[in-house]
XYZ file of C-alpha atoms in Angstrom:
518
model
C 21.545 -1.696 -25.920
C 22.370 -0.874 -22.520
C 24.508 2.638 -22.271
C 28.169 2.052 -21.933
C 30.201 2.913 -18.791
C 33.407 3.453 -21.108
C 34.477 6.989 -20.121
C 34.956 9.367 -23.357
C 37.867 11.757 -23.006
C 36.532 15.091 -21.717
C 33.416 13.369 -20.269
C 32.826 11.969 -16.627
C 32.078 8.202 -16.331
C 28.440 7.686 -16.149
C 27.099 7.282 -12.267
C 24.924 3.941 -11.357
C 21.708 4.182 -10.395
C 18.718 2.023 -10.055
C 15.143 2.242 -12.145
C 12.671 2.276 -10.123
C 8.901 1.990 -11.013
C 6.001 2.775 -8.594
C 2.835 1.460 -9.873
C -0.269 2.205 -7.886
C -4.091 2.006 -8.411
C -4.789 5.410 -10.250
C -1.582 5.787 -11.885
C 1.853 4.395 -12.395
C 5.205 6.335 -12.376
C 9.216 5.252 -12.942
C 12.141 7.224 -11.476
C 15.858 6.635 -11.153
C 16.814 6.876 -7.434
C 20.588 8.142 -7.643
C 23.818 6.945 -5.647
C 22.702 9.645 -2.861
C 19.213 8.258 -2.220
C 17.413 10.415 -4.351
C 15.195 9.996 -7.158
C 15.111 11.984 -10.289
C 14.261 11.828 -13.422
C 10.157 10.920 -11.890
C 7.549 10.641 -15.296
C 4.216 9.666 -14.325
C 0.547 8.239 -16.222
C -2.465 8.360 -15.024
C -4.418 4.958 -15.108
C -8.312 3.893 -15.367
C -10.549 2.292 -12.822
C -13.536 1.087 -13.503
C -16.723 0.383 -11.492
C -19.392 -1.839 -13.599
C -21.255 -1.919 -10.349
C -21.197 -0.885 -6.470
C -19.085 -3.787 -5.759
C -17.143 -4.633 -8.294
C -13.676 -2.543 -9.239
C -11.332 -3.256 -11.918
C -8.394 -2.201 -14.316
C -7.056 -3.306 -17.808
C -4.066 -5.054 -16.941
C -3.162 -3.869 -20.959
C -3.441 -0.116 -19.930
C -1.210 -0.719 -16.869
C 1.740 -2.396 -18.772
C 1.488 0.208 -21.725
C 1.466 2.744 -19.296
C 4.146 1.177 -16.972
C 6.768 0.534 -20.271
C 5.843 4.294 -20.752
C 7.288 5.783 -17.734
C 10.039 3.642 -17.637
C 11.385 4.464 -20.870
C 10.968 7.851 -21.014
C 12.939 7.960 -17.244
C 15.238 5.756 -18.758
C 15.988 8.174 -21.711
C 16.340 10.965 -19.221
C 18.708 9.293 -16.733
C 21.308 8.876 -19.717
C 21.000 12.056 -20.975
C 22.093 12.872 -17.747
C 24.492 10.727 -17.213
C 23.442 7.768 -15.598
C 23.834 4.023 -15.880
C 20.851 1.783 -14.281
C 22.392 -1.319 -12.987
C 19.060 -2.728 -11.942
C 15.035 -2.498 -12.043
C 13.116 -2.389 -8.676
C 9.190 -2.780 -8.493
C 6.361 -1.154 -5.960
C 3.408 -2.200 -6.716
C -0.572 -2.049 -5.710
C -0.541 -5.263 -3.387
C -3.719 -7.481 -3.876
C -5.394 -6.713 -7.657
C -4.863 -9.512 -9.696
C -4.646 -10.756 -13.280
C -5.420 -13.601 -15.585
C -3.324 -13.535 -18.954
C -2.408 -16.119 -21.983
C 1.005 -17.341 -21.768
C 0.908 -17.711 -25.402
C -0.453 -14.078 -26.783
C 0.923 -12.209 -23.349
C -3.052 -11.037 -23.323
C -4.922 -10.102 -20.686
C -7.961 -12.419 -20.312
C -10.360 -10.646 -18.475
C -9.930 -7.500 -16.966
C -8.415 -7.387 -13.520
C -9.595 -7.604 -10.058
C -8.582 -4.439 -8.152
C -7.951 -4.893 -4.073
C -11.309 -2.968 -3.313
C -13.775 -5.153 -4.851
C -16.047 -7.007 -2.658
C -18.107 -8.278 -5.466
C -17.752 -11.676 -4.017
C -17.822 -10.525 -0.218
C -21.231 -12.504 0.158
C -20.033 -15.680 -1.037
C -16.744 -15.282 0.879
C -19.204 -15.526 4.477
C -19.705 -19.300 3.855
C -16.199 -19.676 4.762
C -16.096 -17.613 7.836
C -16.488 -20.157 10.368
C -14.145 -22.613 9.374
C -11.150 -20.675 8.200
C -11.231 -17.621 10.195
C -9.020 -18.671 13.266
C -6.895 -20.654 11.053
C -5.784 -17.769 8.237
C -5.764 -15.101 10.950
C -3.185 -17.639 12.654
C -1.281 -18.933 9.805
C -1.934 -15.843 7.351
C -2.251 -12.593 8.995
C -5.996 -12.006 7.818
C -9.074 -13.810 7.900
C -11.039 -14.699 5.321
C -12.484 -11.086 4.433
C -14.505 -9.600 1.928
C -12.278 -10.279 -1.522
C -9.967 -13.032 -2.071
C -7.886 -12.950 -5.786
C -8.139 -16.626 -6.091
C -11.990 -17.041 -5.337
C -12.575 -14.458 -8.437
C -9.872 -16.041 -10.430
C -11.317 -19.435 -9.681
C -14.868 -17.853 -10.264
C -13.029 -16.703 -13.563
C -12.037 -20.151 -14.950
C -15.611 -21.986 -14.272
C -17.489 -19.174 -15.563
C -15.645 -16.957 -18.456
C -15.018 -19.198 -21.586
C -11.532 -17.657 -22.841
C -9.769 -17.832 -19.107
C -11.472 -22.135 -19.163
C -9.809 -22.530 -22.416
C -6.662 -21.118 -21.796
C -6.621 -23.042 -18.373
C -7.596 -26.322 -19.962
C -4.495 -25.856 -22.803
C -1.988 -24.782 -20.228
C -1.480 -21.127 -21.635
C -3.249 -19.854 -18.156
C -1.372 -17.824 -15.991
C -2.178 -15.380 -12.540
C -0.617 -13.035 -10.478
C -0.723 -9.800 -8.479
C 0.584 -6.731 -10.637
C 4.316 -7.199 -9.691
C 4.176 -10.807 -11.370
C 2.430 -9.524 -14.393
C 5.039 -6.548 -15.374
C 8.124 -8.958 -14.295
C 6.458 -10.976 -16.637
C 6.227 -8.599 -19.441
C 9.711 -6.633 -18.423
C 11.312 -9.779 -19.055
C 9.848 -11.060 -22.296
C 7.778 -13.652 -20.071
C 10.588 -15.762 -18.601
C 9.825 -14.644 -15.083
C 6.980 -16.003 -12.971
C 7.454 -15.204 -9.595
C 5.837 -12.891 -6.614
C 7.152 -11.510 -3.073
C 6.606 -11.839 0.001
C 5.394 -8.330 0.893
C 2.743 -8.720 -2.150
C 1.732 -12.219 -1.506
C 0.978 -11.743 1.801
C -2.141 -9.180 0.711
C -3.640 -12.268 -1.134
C -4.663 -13.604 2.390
C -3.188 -17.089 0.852
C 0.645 -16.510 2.036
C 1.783 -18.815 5.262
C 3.946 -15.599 6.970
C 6.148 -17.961 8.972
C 6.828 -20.609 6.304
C 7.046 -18.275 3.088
C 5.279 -20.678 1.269
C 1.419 -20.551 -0.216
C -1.601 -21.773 1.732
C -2.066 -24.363 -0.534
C -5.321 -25.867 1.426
C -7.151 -22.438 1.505
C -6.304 -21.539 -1.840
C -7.588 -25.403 -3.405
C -10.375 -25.033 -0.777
C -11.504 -21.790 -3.142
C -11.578 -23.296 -6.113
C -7.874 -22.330 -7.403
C -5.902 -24.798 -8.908
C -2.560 -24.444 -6.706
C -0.362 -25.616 -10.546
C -1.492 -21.931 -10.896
C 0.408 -20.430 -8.146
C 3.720 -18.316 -9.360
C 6.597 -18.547 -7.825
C 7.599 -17.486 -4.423
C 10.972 -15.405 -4.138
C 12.693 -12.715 -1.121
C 11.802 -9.396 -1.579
C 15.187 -8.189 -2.707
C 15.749 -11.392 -4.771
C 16.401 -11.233 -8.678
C 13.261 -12.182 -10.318
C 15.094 -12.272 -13.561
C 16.559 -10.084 -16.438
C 14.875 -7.245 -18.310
C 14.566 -8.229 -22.177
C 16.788 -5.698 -24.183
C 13.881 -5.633 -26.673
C 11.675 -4.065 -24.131
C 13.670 -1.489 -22.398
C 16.797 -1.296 -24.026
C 19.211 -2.766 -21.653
C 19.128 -6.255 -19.468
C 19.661 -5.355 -16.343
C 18.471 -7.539 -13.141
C 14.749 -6.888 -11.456
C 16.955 -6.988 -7.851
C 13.777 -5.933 -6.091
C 9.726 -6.139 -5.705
C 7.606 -4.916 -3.017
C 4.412 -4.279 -2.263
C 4.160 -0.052 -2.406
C 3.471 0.441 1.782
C 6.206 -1.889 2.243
C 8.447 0.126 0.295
C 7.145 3.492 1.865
C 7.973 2.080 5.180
C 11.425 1.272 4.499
C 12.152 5.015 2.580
C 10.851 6.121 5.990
C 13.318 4.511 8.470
C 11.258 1.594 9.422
C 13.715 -0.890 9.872
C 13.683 -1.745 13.221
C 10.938 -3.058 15.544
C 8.990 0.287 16.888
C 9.537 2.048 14.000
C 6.382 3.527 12.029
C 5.112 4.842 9.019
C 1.834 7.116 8.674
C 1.489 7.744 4.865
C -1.687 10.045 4.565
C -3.305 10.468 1.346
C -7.047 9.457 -0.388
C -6.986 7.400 3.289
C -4.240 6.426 5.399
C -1.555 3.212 6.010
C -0.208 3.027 9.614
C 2.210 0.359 9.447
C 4.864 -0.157 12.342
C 7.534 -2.991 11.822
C 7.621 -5.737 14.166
C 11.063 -7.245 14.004
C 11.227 -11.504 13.545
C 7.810 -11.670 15.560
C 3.977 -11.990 14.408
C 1.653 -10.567 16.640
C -2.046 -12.125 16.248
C -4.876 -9.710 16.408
C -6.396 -8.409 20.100
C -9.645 -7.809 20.965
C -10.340 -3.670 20.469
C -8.008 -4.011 17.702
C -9.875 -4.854 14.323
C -8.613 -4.554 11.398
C -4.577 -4.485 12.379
C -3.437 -7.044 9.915
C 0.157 -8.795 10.547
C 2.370 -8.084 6.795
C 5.333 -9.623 5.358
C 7.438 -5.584 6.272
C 10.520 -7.162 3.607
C 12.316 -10.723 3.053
C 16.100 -10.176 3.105
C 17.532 -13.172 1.581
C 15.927 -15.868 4.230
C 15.562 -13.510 6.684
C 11.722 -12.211 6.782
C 11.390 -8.867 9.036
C 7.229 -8.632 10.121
C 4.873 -5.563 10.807
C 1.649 -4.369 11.266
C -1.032 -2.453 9.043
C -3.746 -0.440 9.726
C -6.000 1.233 7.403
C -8.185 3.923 7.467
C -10.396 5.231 3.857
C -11.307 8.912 4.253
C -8.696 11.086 4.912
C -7.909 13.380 1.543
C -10.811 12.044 0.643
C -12.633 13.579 3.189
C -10.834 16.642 2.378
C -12.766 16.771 -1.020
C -16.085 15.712 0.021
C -16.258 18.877 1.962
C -14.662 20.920 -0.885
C -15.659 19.391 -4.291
C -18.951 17.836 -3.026
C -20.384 20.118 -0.329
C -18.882 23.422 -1.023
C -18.307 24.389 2.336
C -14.359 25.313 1.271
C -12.392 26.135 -1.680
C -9.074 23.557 -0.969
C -7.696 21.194 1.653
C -5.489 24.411 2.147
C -8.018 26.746 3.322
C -9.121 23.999 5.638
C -5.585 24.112 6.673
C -4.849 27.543 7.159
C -8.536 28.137 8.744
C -7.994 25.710 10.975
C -5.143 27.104 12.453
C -6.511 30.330 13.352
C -9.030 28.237 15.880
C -7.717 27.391 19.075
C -10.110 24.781 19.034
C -13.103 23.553 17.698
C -15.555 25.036 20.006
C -17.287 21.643 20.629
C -17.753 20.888 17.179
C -16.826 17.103 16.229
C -16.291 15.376 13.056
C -16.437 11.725 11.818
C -14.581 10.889 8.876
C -16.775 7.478 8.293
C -17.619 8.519 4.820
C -16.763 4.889 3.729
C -17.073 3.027 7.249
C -14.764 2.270 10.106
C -12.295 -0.497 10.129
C -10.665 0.712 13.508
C -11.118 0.359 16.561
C -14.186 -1.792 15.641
C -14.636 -2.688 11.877
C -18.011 -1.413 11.009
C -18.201 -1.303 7.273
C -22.120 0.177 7.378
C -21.018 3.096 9.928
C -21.497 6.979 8.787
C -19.989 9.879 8.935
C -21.551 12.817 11.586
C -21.107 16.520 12.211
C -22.100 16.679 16.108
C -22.074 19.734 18.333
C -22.487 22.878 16.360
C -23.986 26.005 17.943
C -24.465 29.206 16.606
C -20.822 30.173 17.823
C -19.624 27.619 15.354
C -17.675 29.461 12.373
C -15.849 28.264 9.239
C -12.277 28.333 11.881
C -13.976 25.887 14.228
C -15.771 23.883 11.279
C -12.148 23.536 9.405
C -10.162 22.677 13.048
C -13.284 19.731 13.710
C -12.218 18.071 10.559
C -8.523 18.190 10.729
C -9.350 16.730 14.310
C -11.518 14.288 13.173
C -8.716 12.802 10.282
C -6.403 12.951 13.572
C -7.981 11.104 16.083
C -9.186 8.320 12.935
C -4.971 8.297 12.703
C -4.936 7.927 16.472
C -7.102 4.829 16.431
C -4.807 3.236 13.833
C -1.548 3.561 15.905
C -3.732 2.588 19.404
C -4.694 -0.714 17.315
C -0.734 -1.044 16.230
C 0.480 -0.467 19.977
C -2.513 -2.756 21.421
C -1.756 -5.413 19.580
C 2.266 -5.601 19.820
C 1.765 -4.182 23.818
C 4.495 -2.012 23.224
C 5.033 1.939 22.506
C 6.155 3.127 19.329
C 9.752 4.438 18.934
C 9.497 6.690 16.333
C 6.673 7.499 13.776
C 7.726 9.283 10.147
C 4.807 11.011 8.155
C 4.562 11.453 4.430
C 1.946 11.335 1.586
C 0.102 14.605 0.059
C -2.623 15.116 3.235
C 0.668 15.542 5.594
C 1.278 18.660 4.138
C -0.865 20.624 6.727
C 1.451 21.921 9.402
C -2.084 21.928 11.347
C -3.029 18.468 10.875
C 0.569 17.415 11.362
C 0.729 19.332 15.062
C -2.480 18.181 16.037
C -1.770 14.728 15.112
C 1.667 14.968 17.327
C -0.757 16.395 20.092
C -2.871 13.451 20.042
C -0.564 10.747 19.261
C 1.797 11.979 22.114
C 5.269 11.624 19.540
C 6.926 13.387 17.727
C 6.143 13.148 13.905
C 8.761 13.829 11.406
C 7.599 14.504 7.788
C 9.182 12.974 5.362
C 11.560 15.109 2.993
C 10.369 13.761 -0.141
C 7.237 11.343 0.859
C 5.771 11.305 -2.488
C 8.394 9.285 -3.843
C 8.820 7.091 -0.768
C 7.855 3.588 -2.432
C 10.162 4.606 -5.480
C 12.709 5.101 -3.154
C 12.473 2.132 -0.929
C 12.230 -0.860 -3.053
C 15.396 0.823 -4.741
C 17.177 1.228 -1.594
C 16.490 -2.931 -1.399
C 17.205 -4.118 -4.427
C 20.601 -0.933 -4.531
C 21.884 -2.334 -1.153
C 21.758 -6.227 -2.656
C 23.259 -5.217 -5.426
C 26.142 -3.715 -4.220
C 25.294 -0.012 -5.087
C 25.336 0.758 -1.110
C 26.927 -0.874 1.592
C 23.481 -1.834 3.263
C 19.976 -0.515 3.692
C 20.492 0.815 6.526
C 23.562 2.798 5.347
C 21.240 4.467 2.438
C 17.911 4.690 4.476
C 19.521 6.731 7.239
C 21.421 8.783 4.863
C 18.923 10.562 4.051
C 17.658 14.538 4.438
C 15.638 14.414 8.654
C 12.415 16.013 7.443
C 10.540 18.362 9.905
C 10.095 17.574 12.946
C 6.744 18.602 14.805
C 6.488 18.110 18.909
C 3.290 17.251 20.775
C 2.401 20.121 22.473
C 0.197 18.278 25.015
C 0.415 16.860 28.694
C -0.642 13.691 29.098
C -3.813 14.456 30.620
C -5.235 16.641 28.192
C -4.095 14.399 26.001
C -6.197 11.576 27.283
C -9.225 13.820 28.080
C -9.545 14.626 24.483
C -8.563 10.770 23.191
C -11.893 9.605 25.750
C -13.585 12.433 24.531
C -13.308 11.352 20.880
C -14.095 7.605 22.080
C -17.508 9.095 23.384
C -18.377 10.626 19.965
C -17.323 7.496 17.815
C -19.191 5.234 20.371
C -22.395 5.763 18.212
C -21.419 4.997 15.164
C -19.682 2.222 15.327
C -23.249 0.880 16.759
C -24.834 -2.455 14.764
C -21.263 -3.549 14.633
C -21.216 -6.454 15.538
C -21.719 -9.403 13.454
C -20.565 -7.229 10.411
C -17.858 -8.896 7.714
C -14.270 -8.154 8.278
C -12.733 -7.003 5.423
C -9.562 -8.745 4.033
């Protein structure tokens, strides 16, 4: 039953507050983000990934619901022990991984497809030359190196249980925010968002509707499709025999959509640089898609949120090795105990003596998306100590950083206004000043980054709902975060950018001709 609001004599009336559940790729987590903008009450679960081979990736969709309804009621059992009332759901979830389930048993038919598997990359090519001009166009992306509805598709002529359930009707598909409003509502809702569909690479950005020619021309029956609804539009109602109360899902983003808004990007010019296993650059764009530029690969154009009818673009940029750079030089090579002696080394360098690291451990996506390139140490000498070594890497994750927001501010042709930091990696005061050196901005850091998507799809589906008076009104509410200056003139600034440019050069060589990732 859902807790009463009834005030008991010598007891304040209980405060609202909305659930919100962040569910990523290697774990899933609920909170209850409170009338002030914060979130308490955070539980979290780890989750599996699996890797049967180099290309392939996947997750039981099973594990991810048990773990999700987890989370959410033990945050639920907290927040009214401490006297709170949640008034609505809101879901963040991994973007792209999809699932295939039995309308009938609510089981999983095959496990699911996680956004980084390219098992299918090769077969993807064949479509290359037709569809390229018209998805980057009409979608944001072109045809890449996964697509959820070629390995669903792929799925249903190849895996006996998903044809049978397809041929009786009990098939259904989605992204992860479709499957747990499924399941959170005792499978009466059937519906994605904009900010997740987009990732799919079959979402028209300008009509908010699906590409139903691509999609068909991959072998997906479009009767498949779920439903398309505004990212701060009610999905439907929780079932009371699942969590207790029935309460509206008011709100369902993908998880960097979310992060941007908990981070002030509302407006166009506003940015995001969330820094953790890799980093997201994403800058909002206002009512406008930009296409891609030349010099600029792998800047996609996003869904940033759909208000009502109202859909607000933006830009992402991705780059894989950042914390997980970190590691490889502490966990696989030994060369330091944490991230936080690389920190606090590097700051006793004044520079890195000519030493330069790449972080390509996992290929380069921007400036030039070269999938095959690898990482280098370049320009060690015998002068070269452990300070220098530690400052070359932080510079290294930097300038990658600095290549994300060049591709952002290429391809709008505009400056950034403002760029807010968050995420584990932006923890190092270093990294964070030489990344305000380079970029030329100031950087504030997030107050509480790590629950930025919890926050920000509650701050949506809270401000719909009545709990505050708008998003903006709850967004800038909240604690300014520090604040680090680029201690730079423009000159050095550039010297060092061109300098970097010089070292990458190499590389990023045998380029061309490579597949673009999705």
């Amino acid at each position: 039953m859902s807790p009463s609001t009834t005030p008991v004599q010598g007891r304040a009336p209980r405060r609202p507050g909305v659930l919100a559940v962040d569910e990523g790729t290697t774990g899933t987590r609920a909170g209850v983000v409170r009338q002030d903008g914060s979130v308490a009450h955070v539980v979290y679960r780890p989750i599996g990934v699996d890797h049967p081979d180099h290309d392939s990736v996947e997750q039981d969709a099973a594990e991810i619901w048990t773990a999700t309804l987890a989370v959410c009621r033990e945050a639920l059992a907290a927040a009214h022990a401490d006297g709170v009332e949640v008034t609505a759901v809101a879901l963040s979830t991994q973007r792209a991984t999809a699932v295939l389930w039995d309308r009938a048993t609510g089981r999983p038919l095959a496990p699911a497809v996680v956004w980084q598997d390219r098992r299918h990359a090769g077969d993807l090519l064949a479509f290359e030359a037709d569809w390229d001009a018209d998805l980057l166009a009409r979608t944001g992306r072109p045809v890449g190196s996964r697509s959820p509805f070629y390995w669903a598709a792929r799925q249903i002529a190849g895996n006996p249980r998903v044809r049978d359930a397809a041929e009786d009707g009990r098939l259904l598909f989605g992204t992860v925010d479709t499957w747990l409003a499924w399941n959170l509502t005792g499978g009466t809702a059937y519906a994605t968002t904009p900010t997740n569909a987009c990732s799919t690479g079959g979402y028209l950005l300008r009509e908010h509707a699906w590409h139903t020619d691509w999609i068909e021309r991959l072998g997906f029956p479009a009767r498949l499709l779920p439903g398309l609804r505004s990212d701060d539009e009610v999905l439907g109602v929780t079932d009371e025999g699942v969590l207790g109360l029935a309460v509206p899902i008011a709100a369902s983003m993908g998880d960097q959509h979310a992060a941007l808004i908990a981070l002030g990007g509302l407006e166009a010019g506003d940015a995001m640089c969330m820094y953790g296993t890799g980093t997201f650059a994403d800058a909002a764009t206002g009512t406008e898609v930009y296409p891609p530029v030349p010099g600029a690969d792998g800047v996609l154009a996003h869904v940033g949120r759909r208000e009502g009818d109202t859909t607000q673009f933006s830009l992402e940029a991705y780059c894989s090795t950042t914390g997980s750079a970190l590691r490889w030089f502490c966990e696989d090579l030994g060369f330091f105990q944490t991230p936080a002696e690389i920190s606090a080394l590097a700051a006793r360098a004044d520079s890195s003596g000519g030493a330069w690291f790449v972080p390509a451990l996992a290929g380069v996506r921007t400036p030039r998306w070269s999938p095959r390139a690898t990482a280098a140490l370049s320009g060690l000498t015998l002068a070269t100590g452990r300070a220098e070594l530690a400052r070359a890497v932080l510079e290294g994750i930097a300038h990658s950083v600095c290549d994300l927001v060049d591709g952002v501010t290429a391809t709008t042709g505009a400056p950034l206004r403002r760029i807010r930091v968050g995420g584990g990696v932006a923890g190092s005061d270093t990294l964070m000043q030489i990344q305000a050196d380079l970029i030329g901005l100031p950087l504030e850091r997030d107050a509480d980054s790590a629950t930025a998507s919890l926050r920000g799809t509650a701050y949506l589906a809270g401000a719909r709902q009545g709990l505050w008076p708008s998003l903006r009104t709850i967004v800038e509410a909240q604690p300014v975060g520090r604040v680090f200056e680029p201690a730079l003139g423009p000159a050095e600034r550039d010297g060092r950018r061109a300098a970097w440019r010089a070292v990458l050069a190499p590389r990023l060589a045998g380029a061309a001709g490579e597949h673009q990732t999705g």
